[in-house]
XYZ file of C-alpha atoms in Angstrom:
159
model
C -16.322 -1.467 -9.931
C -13.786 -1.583 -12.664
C -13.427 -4.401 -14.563
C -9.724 -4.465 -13.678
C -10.791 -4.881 -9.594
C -13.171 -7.940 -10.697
C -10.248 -9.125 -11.981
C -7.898 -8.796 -9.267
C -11.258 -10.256 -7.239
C -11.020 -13.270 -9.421
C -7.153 -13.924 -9.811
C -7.097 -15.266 -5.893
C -7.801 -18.090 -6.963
C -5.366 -18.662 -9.107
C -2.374 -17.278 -6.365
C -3.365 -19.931 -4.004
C -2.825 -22.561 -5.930
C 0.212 -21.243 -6.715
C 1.270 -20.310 -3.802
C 0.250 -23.993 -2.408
C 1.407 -25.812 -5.693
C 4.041 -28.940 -4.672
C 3.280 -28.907 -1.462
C 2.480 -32.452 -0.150
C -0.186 -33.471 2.736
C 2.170 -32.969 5.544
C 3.408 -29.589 4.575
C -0.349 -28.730 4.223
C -1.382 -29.193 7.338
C 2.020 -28.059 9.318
C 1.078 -26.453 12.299
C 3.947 -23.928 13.981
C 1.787 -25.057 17.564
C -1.495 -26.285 17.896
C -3.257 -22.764 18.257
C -2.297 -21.462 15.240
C -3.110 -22.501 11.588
C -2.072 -24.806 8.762
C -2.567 -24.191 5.415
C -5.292 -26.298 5.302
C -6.865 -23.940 7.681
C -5.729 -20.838 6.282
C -8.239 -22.317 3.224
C -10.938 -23.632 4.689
C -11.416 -19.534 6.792
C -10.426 -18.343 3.133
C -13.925 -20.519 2.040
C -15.438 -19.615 4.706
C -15.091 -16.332 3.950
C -15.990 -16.254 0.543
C -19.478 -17.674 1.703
C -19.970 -14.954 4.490
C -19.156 -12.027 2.312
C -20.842 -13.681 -0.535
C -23.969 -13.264 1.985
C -23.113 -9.909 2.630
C -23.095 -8.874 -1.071
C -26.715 -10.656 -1.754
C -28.069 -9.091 1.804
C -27.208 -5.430 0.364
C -28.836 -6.077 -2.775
C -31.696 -7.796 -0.766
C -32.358 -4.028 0.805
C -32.267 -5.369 4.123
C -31.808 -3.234 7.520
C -30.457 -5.991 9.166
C -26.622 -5.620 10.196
C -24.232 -7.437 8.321
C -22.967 -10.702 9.782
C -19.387 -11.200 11.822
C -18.470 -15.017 12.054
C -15.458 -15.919 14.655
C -13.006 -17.007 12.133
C -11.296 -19.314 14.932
C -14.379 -21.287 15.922
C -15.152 -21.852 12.351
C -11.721 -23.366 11.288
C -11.534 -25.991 14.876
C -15.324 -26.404 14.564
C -15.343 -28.049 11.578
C -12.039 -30.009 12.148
C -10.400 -28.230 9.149
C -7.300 -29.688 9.330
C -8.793 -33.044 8.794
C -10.220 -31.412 5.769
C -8.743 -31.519 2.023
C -7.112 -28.341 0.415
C -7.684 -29.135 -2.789
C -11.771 -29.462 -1.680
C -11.089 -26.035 -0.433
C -9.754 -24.412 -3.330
C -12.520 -25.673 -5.250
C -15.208 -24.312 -3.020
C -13.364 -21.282 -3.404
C -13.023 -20.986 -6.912
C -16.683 -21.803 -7.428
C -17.534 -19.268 -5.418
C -15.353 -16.576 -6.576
C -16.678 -17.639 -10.422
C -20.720 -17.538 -8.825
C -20.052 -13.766 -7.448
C -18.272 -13.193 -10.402
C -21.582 -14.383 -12.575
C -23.560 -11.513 -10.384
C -21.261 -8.750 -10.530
C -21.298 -8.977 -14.431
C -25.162 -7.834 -14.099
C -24.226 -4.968 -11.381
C -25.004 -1.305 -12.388
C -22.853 1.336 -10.933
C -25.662 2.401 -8.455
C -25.344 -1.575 -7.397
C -21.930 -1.045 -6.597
C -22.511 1.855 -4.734
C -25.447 0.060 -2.384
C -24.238 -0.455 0.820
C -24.819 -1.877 4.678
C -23.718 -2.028 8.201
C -20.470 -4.077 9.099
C -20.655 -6.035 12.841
C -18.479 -2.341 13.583
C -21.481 -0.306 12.361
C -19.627 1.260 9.794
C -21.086 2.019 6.621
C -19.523 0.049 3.501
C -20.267 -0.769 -0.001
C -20.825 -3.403 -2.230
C -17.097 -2.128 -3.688
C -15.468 -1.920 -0.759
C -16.162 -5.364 0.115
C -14.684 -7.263 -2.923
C -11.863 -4.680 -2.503
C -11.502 -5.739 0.909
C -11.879 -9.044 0.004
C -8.559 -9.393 -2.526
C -6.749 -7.520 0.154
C -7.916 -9.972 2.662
C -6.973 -12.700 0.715
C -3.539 -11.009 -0.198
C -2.782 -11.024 3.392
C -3.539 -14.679 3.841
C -1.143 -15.641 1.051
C 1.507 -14.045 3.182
C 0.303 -16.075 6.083
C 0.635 -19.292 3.803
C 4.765 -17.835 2.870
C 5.261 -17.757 6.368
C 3.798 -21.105 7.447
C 5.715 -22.690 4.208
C 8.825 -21.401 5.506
C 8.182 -22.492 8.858
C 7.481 -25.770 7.754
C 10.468 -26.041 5.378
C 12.258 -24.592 8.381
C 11.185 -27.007 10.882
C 11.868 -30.212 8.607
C 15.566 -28.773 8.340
C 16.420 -28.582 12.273
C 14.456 -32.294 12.521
């Protein structure tokens, strides 16, 4: 894993908060209808998921045999009342985590990065494929958060 990709990895962060800079408590948690997601939730699944593929990263290192984890992203986010949550505490959770991993992949050899397991699919990935597929992930949801922004904004007009 280039040093570039940890990068990228770690600059998430820093593109949700700006992409949720200015926006007040109501615009946060803005829901287009009740089955789909504020931004509020859109960050607490973006936590979440930092934790489960932080898990997924130690378990290949661990050498275990033991498929890697799926979590049902929806269930997680109305579980745990996430719109009742607080961004901010999101974000922070988030960047803490992203700094932890960060910490570990620092002390990675090549062959570390090369160490893989089996996905819930039972495909075969690697350590680098995950952190790859996490910035992409988390690209995606910063699209997500665009839309809902303009949807909000959008919705306050017609009001």
């Amino acid at each position: 894993m280039s040093r570039v990709q940890i990068s990228d990895y770690l600059r998430t962060y820093h593109q949700l908060v700006k992409s949720t800079a200015g926006l007040t408590e109501e615009q946060l948690k803005w829901k287009a209808e009740p089955a789909s997601w504020s931004v509020t939730e859109v960050l607490t699944h973006l936590a979440d998921h930092s934790i489960v593929v932080s898990f997924r990263i130690r378990d290949i290192l661990a050498v275990t045999t033991a498929q890697l984890p799926v979590f049902n992203q929806d269930a997680w986010v109305s579980g745990q009342y996430a719109n009742s949550g607080n961004a901010s505490d999101n974000l922070e959770l988030f960047r803490s985590l992203l700094y932890y991993n960060s910490l570990l992949f620092e002390r990675l050899s090549e062959e570390d990065w090369e160490k893989s397991g089996i996905n819930f699919k039972g495909e075969t990935v690697k350590i680098s494929d995950i952190v790859h597929g996490f910035t992409g992930h988390v690209e995606r949801h910063l699209g997500q958060i665009e839309r809902i922004k303009q949807g909000a904004a959008n919705a306050s007009f017609v009001q």
